[in-house]
Coordinates of C-alpha atoms in Angstrom, one line a residue:
X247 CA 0.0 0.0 0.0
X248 CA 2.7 2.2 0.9
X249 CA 4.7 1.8 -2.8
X250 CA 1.2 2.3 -4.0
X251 CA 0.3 5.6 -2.8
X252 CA 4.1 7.5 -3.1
X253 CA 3.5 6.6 -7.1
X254 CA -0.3 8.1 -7.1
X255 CA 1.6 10.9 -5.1
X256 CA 4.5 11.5 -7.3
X257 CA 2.0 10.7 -10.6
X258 CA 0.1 13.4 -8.9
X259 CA -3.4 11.5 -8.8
X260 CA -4.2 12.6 -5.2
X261 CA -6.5 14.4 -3.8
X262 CA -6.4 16.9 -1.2
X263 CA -9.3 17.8 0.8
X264 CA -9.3 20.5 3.3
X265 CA -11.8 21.3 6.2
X266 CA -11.5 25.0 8.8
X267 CA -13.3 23.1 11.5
X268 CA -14.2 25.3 14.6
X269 CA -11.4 23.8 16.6
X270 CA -9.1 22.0 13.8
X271 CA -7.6 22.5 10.5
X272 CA -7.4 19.4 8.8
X273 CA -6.2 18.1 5.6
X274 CA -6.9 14.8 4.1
X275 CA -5.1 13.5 0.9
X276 CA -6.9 10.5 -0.8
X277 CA -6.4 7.6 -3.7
X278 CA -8.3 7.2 -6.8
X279 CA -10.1 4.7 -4.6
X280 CA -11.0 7.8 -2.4
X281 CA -9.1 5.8 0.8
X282 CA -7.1 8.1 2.7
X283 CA -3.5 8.0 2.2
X284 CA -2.0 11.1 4.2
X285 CA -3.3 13.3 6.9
X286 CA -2.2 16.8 8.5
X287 CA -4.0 19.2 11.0
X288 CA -4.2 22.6 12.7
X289 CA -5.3 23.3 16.2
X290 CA -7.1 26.5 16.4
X291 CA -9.3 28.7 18.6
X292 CA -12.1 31.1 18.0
X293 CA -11.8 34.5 20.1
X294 CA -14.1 36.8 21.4
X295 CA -13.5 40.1 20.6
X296 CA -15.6 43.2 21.1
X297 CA -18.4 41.2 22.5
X298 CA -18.1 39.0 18.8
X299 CA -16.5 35.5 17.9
X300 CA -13.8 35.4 15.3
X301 CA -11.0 34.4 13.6
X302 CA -8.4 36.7 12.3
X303 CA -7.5 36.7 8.9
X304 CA -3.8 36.1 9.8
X305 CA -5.3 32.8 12.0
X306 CA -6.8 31.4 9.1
X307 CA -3.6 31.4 6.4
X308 CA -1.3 30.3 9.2
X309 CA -3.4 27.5 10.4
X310 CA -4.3 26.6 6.6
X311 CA -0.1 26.6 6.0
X312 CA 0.5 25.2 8.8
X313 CA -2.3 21.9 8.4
X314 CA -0.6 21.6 4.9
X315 CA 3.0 21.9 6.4
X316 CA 1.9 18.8 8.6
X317 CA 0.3 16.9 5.8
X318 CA 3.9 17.4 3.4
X319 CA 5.3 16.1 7.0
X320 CA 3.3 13.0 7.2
X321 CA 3.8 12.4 3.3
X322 CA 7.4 12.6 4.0
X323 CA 7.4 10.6 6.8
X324 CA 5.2 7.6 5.4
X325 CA 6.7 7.5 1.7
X326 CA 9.2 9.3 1.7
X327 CA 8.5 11.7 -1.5
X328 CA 7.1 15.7 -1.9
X329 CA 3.7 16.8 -2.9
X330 CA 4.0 18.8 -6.0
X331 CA 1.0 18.1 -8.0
X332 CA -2.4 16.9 -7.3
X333 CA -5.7 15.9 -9.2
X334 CA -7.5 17.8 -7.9
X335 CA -8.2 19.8 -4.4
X336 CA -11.0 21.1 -2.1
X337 CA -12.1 23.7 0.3
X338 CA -14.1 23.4 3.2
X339 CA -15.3 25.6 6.4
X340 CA -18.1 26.3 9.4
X341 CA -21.1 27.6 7.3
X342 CA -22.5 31.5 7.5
X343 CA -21.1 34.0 9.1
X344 CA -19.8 37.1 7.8
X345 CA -16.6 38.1 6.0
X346 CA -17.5 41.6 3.8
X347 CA -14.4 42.8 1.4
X348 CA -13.8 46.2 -0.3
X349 CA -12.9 47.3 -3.8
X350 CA -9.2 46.6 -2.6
X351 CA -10.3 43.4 -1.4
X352 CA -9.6 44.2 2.3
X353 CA -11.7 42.5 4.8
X354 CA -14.1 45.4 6.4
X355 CA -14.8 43.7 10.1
X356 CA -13.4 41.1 11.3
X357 CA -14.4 37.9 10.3
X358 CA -18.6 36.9 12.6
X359 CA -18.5 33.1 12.8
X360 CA -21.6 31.5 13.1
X361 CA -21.3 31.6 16.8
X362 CA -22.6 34.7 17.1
X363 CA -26.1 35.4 18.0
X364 CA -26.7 39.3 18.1
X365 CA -28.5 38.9 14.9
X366 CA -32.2 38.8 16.4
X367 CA -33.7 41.6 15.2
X368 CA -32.5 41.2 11.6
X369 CA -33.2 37.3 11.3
X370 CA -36.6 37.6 13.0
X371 CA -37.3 40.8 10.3
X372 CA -36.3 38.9 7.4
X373 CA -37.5 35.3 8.5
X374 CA -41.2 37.7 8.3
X375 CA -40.7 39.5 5.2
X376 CA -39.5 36.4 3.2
X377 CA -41.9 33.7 5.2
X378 CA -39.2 31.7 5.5
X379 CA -37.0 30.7 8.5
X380 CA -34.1 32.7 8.4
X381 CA -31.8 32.0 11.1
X382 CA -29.2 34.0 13.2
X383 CA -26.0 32.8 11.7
X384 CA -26.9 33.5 8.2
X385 CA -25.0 35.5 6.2
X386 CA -27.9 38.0 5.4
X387 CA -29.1 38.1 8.7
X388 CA -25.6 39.7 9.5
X389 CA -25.7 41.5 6.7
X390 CA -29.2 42.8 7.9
X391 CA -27.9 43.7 11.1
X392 CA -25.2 45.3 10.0
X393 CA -27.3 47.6 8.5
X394 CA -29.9 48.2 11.1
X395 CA -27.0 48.9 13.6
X396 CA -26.1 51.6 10.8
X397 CA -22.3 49.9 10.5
X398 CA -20.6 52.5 8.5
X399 CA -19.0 49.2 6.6
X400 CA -21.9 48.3 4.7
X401 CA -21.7 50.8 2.1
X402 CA -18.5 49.8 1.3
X403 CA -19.1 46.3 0.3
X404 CA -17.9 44.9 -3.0
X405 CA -18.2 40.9 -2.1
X406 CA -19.6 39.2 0.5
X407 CA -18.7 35.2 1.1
X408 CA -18.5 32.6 3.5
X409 CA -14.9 31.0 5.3
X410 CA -14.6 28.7 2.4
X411 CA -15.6 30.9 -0.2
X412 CA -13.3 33.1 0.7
X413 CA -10.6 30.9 0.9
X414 CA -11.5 29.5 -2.4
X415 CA -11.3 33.0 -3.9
X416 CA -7.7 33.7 -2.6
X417 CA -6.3 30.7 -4.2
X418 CA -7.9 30.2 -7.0
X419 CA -9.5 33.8 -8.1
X420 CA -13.0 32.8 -8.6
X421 CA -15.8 34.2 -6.5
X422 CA -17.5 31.1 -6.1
X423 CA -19.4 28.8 -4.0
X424 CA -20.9 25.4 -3.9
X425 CA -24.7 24.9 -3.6
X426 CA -24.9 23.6 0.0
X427 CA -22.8 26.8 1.6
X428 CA -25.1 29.4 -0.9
X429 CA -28.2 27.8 1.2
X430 CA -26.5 29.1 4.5
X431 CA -26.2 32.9 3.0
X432 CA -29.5 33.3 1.4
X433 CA -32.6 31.0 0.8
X434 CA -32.2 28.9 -2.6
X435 CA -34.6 28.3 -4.8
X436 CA -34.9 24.6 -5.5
X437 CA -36.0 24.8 -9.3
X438 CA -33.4 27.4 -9.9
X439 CA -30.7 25.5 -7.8
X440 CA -29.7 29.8 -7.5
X441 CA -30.6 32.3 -4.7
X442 CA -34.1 33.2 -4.5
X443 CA -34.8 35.7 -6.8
X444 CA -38.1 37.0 -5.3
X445 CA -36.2 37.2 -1.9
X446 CA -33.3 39.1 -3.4
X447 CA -35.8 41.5 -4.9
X448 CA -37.9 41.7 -1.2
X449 CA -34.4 42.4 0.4
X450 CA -33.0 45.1 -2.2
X451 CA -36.7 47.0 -1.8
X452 CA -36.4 46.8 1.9
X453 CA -33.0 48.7 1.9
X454 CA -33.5 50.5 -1.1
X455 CA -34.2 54.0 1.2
X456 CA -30.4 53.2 2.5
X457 CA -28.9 53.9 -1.1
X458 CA -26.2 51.6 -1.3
X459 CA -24.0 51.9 -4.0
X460 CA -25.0 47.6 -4.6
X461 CA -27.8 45.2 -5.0
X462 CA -27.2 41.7 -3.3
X463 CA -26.5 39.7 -6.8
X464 CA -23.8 42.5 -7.3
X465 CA -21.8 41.0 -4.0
X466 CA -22.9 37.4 -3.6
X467 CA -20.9 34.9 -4.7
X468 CA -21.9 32.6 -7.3
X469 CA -23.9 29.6 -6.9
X470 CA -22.1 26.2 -8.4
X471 CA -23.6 22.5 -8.0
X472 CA -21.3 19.5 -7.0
X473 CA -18.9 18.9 -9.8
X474 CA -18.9 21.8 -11.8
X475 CA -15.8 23.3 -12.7
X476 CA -14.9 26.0 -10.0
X477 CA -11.6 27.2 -11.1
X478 CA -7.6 26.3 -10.7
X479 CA -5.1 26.9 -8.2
X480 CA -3.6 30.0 -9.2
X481 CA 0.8 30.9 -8.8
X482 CA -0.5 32.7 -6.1
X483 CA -2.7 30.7 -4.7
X484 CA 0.2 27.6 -4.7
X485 CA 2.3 29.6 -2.3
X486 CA -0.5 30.8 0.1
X487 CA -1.3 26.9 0.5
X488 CA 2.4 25.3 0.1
X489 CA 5.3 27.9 1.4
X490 CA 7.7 25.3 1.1
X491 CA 7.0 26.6 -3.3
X492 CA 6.9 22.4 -4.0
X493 CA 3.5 22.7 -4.7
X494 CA 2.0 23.6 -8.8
X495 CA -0.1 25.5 -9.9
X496 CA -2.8 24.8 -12.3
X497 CA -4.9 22.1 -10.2
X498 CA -8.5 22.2 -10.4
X499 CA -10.1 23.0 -7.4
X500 CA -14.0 21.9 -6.7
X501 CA -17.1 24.3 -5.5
X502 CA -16.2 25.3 -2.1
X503 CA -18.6 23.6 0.7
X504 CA -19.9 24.4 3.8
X505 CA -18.9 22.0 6.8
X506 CA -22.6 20.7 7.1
X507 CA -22.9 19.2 2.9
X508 CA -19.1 17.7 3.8
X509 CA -20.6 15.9 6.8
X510 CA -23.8 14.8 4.2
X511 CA -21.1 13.5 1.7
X512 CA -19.0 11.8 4.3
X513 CA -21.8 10.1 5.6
X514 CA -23.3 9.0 1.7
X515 CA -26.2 11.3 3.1
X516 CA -27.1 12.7 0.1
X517 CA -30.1 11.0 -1.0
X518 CA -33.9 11.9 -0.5
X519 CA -34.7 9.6 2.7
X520 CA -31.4 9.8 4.0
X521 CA -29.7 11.3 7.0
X522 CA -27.0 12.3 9.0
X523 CA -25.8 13.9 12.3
X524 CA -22.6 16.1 12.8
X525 CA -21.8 15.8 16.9
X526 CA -18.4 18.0 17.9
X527 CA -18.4 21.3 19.0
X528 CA -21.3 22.3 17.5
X529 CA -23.8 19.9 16.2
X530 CA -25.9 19.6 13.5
X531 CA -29.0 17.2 11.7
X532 CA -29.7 17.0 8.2
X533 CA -32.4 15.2 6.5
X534 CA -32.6 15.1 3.1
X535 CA -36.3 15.6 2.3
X536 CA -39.0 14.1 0.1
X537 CA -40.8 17.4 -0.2
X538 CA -41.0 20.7 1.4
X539 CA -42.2 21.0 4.7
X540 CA -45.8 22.0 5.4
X541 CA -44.6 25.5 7.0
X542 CA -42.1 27.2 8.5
X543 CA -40.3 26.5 11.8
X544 CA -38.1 29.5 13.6
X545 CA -35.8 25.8 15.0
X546 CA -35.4 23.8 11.6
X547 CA -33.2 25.1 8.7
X548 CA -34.0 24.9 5.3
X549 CA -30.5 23.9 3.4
X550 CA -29.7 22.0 0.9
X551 CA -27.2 18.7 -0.1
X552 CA -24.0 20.1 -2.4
X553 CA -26.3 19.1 -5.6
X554 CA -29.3 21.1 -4.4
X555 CA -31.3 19.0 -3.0
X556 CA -33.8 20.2 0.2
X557 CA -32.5 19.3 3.7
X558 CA -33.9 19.9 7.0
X559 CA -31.5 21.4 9.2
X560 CA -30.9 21.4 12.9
X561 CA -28.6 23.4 14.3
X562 CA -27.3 23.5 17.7
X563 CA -24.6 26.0 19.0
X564 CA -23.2 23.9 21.4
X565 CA -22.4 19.9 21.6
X566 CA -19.2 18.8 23.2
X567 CA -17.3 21.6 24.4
X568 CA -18.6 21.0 28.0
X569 CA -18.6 17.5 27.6
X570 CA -14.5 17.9 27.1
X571 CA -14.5 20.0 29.7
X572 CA -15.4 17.6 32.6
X573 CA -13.3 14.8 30.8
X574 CA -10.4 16.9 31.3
X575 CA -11.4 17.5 34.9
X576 CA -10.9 13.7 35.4
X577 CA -7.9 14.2 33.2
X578 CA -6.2 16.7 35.5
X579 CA -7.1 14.1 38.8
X580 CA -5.5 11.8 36.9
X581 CA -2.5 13.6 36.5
X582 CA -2.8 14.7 39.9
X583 CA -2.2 11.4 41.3
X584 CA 1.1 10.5 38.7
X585 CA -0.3 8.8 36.5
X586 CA -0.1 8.4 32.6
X587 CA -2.8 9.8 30.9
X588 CA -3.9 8.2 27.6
X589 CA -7.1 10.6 26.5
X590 CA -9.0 7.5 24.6
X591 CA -8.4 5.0 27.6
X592 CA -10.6 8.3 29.7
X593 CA -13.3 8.7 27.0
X594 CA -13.7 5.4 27.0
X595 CA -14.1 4.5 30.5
X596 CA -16.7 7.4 31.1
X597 CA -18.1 7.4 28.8
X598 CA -19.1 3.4 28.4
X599 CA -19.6 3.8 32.6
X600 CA -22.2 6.6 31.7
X601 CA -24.2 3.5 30.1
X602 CA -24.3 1.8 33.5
X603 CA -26.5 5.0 34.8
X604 CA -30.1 5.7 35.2
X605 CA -31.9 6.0 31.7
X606 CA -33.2 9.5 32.7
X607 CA -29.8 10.5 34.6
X608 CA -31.4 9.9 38.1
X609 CA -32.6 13.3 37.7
X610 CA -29.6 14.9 36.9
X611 CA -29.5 17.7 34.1
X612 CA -26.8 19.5 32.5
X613 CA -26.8 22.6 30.0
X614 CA -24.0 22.6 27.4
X615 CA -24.2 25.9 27.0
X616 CA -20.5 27.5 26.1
X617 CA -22.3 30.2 23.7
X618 CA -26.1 31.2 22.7
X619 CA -28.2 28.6 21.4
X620 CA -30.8 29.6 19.2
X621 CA -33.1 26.8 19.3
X622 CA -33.9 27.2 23.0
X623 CA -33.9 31.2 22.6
X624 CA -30.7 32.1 24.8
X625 CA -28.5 34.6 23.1
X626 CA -25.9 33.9 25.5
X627 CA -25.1 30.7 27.3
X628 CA -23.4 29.4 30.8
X629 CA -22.5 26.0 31.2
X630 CA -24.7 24.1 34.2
X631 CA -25.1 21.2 36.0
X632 CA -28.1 21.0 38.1
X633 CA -28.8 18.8 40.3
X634 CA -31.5 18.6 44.1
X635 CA -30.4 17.0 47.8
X636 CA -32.9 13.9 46.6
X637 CA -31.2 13.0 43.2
X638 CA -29.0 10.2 42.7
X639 CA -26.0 12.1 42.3
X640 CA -22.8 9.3 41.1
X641 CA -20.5 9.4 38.2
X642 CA -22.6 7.0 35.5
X643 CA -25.5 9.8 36.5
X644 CA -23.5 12.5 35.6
X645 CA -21.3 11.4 32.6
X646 CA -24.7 10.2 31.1
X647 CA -26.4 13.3 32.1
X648 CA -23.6 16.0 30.3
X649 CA -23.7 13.3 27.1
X650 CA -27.6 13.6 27.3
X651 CA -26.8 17.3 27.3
X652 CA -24.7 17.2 24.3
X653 CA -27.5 15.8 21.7
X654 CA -30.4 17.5 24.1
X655 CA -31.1 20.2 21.6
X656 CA -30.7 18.4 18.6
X657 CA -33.8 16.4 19.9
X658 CA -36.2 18.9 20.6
X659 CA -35.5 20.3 17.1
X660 CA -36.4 16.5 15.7
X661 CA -39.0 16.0 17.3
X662 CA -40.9 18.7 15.3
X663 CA -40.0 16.5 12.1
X664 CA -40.5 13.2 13.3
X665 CA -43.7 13.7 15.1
X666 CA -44.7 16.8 13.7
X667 CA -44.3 16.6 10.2
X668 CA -44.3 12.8 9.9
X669 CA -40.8 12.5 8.0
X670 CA -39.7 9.2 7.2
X671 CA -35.8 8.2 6.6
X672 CA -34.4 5.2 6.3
X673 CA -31.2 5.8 7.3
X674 CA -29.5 8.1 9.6
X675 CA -25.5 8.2 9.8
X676 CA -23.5 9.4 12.8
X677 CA -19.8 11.3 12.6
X678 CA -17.6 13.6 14.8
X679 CA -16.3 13.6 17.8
X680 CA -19.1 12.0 20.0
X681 CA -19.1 9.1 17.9
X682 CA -15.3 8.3 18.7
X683 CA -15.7 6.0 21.7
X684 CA -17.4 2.9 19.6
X685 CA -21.3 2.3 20.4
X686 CA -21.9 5.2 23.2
X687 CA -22.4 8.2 21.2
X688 CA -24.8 6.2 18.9
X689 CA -27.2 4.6 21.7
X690 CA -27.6 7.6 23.0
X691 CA -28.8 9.6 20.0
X692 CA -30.5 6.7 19.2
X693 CA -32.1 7.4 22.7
X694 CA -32.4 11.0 21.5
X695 CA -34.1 11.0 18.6
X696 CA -36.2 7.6 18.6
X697 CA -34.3 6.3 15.5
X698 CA -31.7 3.8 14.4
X699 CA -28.3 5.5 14.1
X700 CA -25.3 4.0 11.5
X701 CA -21.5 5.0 11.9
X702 CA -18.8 4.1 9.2
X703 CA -15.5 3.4 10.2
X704 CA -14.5 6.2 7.7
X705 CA -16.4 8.8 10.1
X706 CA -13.9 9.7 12.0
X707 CA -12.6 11.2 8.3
X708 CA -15.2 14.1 8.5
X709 CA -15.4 16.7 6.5
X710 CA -12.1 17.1 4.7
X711 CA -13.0 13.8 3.4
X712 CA -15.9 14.9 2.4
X713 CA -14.4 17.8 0.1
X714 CA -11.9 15.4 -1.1
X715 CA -14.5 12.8 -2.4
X716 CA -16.6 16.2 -4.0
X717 CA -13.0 16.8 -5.5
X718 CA -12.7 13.2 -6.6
X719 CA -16.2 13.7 -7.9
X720 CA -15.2 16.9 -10.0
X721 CA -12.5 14.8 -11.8
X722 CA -13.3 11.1 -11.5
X723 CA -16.5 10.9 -12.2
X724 CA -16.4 9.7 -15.8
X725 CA -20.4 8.5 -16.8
X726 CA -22.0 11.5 -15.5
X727 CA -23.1 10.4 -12.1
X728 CA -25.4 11.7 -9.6
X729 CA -23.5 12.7 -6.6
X730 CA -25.7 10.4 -4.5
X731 CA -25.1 7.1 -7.3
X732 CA -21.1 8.2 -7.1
X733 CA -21.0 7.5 -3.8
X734 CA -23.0 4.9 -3.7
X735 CA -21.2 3.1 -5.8
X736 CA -17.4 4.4 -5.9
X737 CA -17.3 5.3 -2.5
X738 CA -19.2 3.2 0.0
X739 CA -20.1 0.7 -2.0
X740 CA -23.1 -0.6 -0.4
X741 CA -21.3 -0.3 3.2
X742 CA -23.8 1.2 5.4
X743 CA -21.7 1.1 8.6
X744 CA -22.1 -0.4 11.8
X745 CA -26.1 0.3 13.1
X746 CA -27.3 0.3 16.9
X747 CA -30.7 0.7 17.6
X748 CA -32.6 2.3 20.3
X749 CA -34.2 0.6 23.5
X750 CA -37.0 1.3 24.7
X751 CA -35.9 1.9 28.5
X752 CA -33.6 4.4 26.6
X753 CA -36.2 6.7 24.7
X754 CA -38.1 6.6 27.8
X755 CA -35.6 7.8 29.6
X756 CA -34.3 10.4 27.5
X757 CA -38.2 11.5 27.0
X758 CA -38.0 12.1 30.8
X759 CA -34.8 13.6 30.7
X760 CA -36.0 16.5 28.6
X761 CA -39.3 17.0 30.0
X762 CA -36.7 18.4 33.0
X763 CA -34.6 19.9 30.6
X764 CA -37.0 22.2 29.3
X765 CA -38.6 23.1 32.6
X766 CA -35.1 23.7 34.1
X767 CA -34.1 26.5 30.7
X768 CA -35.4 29.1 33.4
X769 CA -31.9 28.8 35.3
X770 CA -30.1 28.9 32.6
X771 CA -31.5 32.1 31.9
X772 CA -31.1 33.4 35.0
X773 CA -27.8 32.3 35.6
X774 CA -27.6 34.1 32.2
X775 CA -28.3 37.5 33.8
X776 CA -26.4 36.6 37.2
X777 CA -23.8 36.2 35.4
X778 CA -23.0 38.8 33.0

């Protein structure tokens, strides 16, 4: 395998896929089987300046040179040769958010991640003019509220994009984006596979009196399906990626994607009926859907798959940050005592002890909360553990109690599809981080949402696999595919992973676990305003 993939290296028949996670970097370079065959990653940290999360715009090129640096490492390490040229490559990033450039192409404000949630007044005016959900961490909602809070910016604006748009434009030239990360900037229409063209013209009416010097198709970027051509890497854009200058220009690069169609692709979730869920720092459900829903919901996103198909989307703010937290609290006893620390040997044990606890935590309840979450209507958030004198208070309780926590508001947004709006899947695929310690993460969002979950051996791959294989599918796919039939068949090949379903002792539990949950949001909210 090894002599294998330093010739498809050196022949230049790799792939490189690249994911800006929230809290990683990574890089993935995979065969013309779509197997991965080199890794590299970048630990990074979002910061919180003037009341606003971001990332500065000198972050994001050194963590992107310095992800690649480590891949060139690990290619030199395990074969022994240099990564000049590639078949093809592909950018990926955290949907939404903000990042508005002038006629010099300067960045106007710093970067607004989708973390942020001071966009209420704009999302909840637009999700009414357009009748359609529109939610905080959408690029027009911040564009919208940019404007109500009068930014003097605004006026300035020549383009307006996403992370990986944005970084896709730097290295290649093109102002383009795929399908999937257009739907998390402005509605799509799904007959058009563009932006909605009557919501454009309701938004350009609505600031018309504001006399911009732009209309929003003058600054949006524009909208590409899955495997359309999407430009090259540029000279330029070589030596922002490589610094080492091995690396050639001239590679074509794939529609950019947002982080949430990666995870669909990853998972072969692509297909009407199919589903999957993203569980690491933030989290995130998407089902693919069999037709629209019957009317809007202010919880439930309306995206759609990197070839335009309609997804149902449920975002949560916050998964496992907290979660890592209290692990590393056990880490730091560890520690404490002398002795070695092996991070998977922790997870494991707590988490498969957690099992061992009360379905419904003994009464236990914990709020994840590290930032806002939208869903439960907190613009801020402060992690919680609550707990009274009478509840059985031991560590399974509370292990399975903060992992309960971590896929808690995922479920409430499901529940409106699955009992509300009667939508039937017939598969649902787990990745990310909470699915690393094998069979806990899935029983208990199988406990969650009420549903049989599935996760592949290649999830731990995530995203940057995902833009590789929608950069495999850009070059490789020779007969004119679908997305979906090209992974069906090149990719996965009929693998549907490894399935646990959910007990009924489980879903019982968890029912009764958020029945507290939701009664309890009133101390979160007021530890909320304690705590300002």
């Amino acid at each position: 395998m090894k002599t294998d993939a330093k010739s498809i290296i050196q022949d230049g028949k790799a792939i490189l896929g690249i994911e800006f996670g929230s809290t990683r970097i990574k890089a993935v370079l995979i065969d013309p089987e779509n197997k991965p065959i080199a890794q590299g990653s970048h630990t990074w940290e979002n910061q919180l300046v003037d009341g606003l999360w971001t990332y500065s715009i000198e972050e994001i090129w050194y963590g992107l040179q310095d992800c690649y640096a480590d891949l060139r490492a690990n290619v030199k390490k395990l074969y022994d040769t240099e990564i000049e040229i590639l078949a093809a490559i592909g950018v990926s990033a955290m949907m939404h958010g903000y990042m508005a450039f002038n006629e010099k192409e300067e960045i106007l404000v710093p970067f607004r991640t989708w973390r942020n949630t001071n966009t209420g007044k704009a999302a909840a005016a637009l999700s009414e003019l357009f009748v359609y959900n529109i939610p905080l961490r959408w690029s027009i909602s911040h564009l919208y509220q940019a404007i109500l809070d009068n930014e003097e910016h605004v006026n300035n604006i020549k383009y307006l994009t996403t992370l990986a748009g944005y970084v896709h434009w730097k290295i290649t030239g093109e102002k383009v984006l795929g399908i999937g990360d257009a739907s998390g900037m402005l509605p799509i229409d799904p007959a058009t596979k563009n932006y909605s063209a009557e919501m454009i013209e309701k938004f350009d009416k609505l600031v018309a009196p504001k006399g911009f010097d732009w209309k929003l198709t003058d600054i949006l970027p524009k909208v590409l399906e899955a495997g359309k051509n999407a430009g090259f890497l540029t000279p330029e854009g070589a030596k922002r990626l490589d610094v080492s200058g091995n690396l050639k220009a001239g590679i074509p690069v794939c529609p950019p994607e947002g982080d949430a169609g990666t995870g669909m692709v990853a998972t072969n979730a692509v297909k009407q009926r199919t589903g999957n869920v993203s569980a690491g720092t933030s989290s995130f459900s998407m089902i693919v859907l069999e037709k629209e829903l019957s009317k809007p919901y202010e919880i439930i996103d309306m995206v759609t798959t990197p070839d335009g198909s309609l997804v149902a989307m449920v975002h949560c703010n916050n998964c496992t940050s907290d979660l890592n937290a209290w692990v590393n609290l056990f880490k730091e006893f560890q520690e404490l005592q002398g002795l070695p620390v092996d991070m998977d040997e922790i997870y494991g044990k707590l988490y498969n002890h957690a099992l061992t606890g009360q379905a419904d935590c003994g009464g236990l309840i914990s709020y994840n909360y590290f930032s806002g979450e939208p869903v439960t209507g907190l613009e801020e958030g402060r992690p919680l553990f609550v707990r009274s004198a009478t509840d059985k208070f031991n560590l399974a309780n509370f292990m399975r109690a903060n992992l309960y926590a971590s896929v808690g508001v995922l479920k409430i947004g499901n529940d409106i599809l699955f009992n509300e709006e009667r939508i039937r899947v017939d598969r649902i695929t787990g990745h990310g981080g909470l699915f690393r310690t094998k069979g806990v993460g899935q029983r208990v969002l199988a406990a969650a949402i009420n549903s049989p979950i599935s996760v592949m051996e290649t999830a731990g791959e995530g995203g940057a696999w995902g833009i590789a294989l929608l950069g495999a599918y850009l070059v490789n796919n020779d007969k004119k595919q679908t997305l979906a039939d090209f992974l069906e068949e090149k990719v996965f090949a009929g693998n549907a992973g490894v399935e646990v379903s959910p007990t009924a002792e489980d879903v019982e539990g968890f029912n009764k676990y958020i029945v507290s949950y939701k009664e309890g949001l009133g101390i979160e909210r007021a530890a909320v305003e304690f705590k300002k």
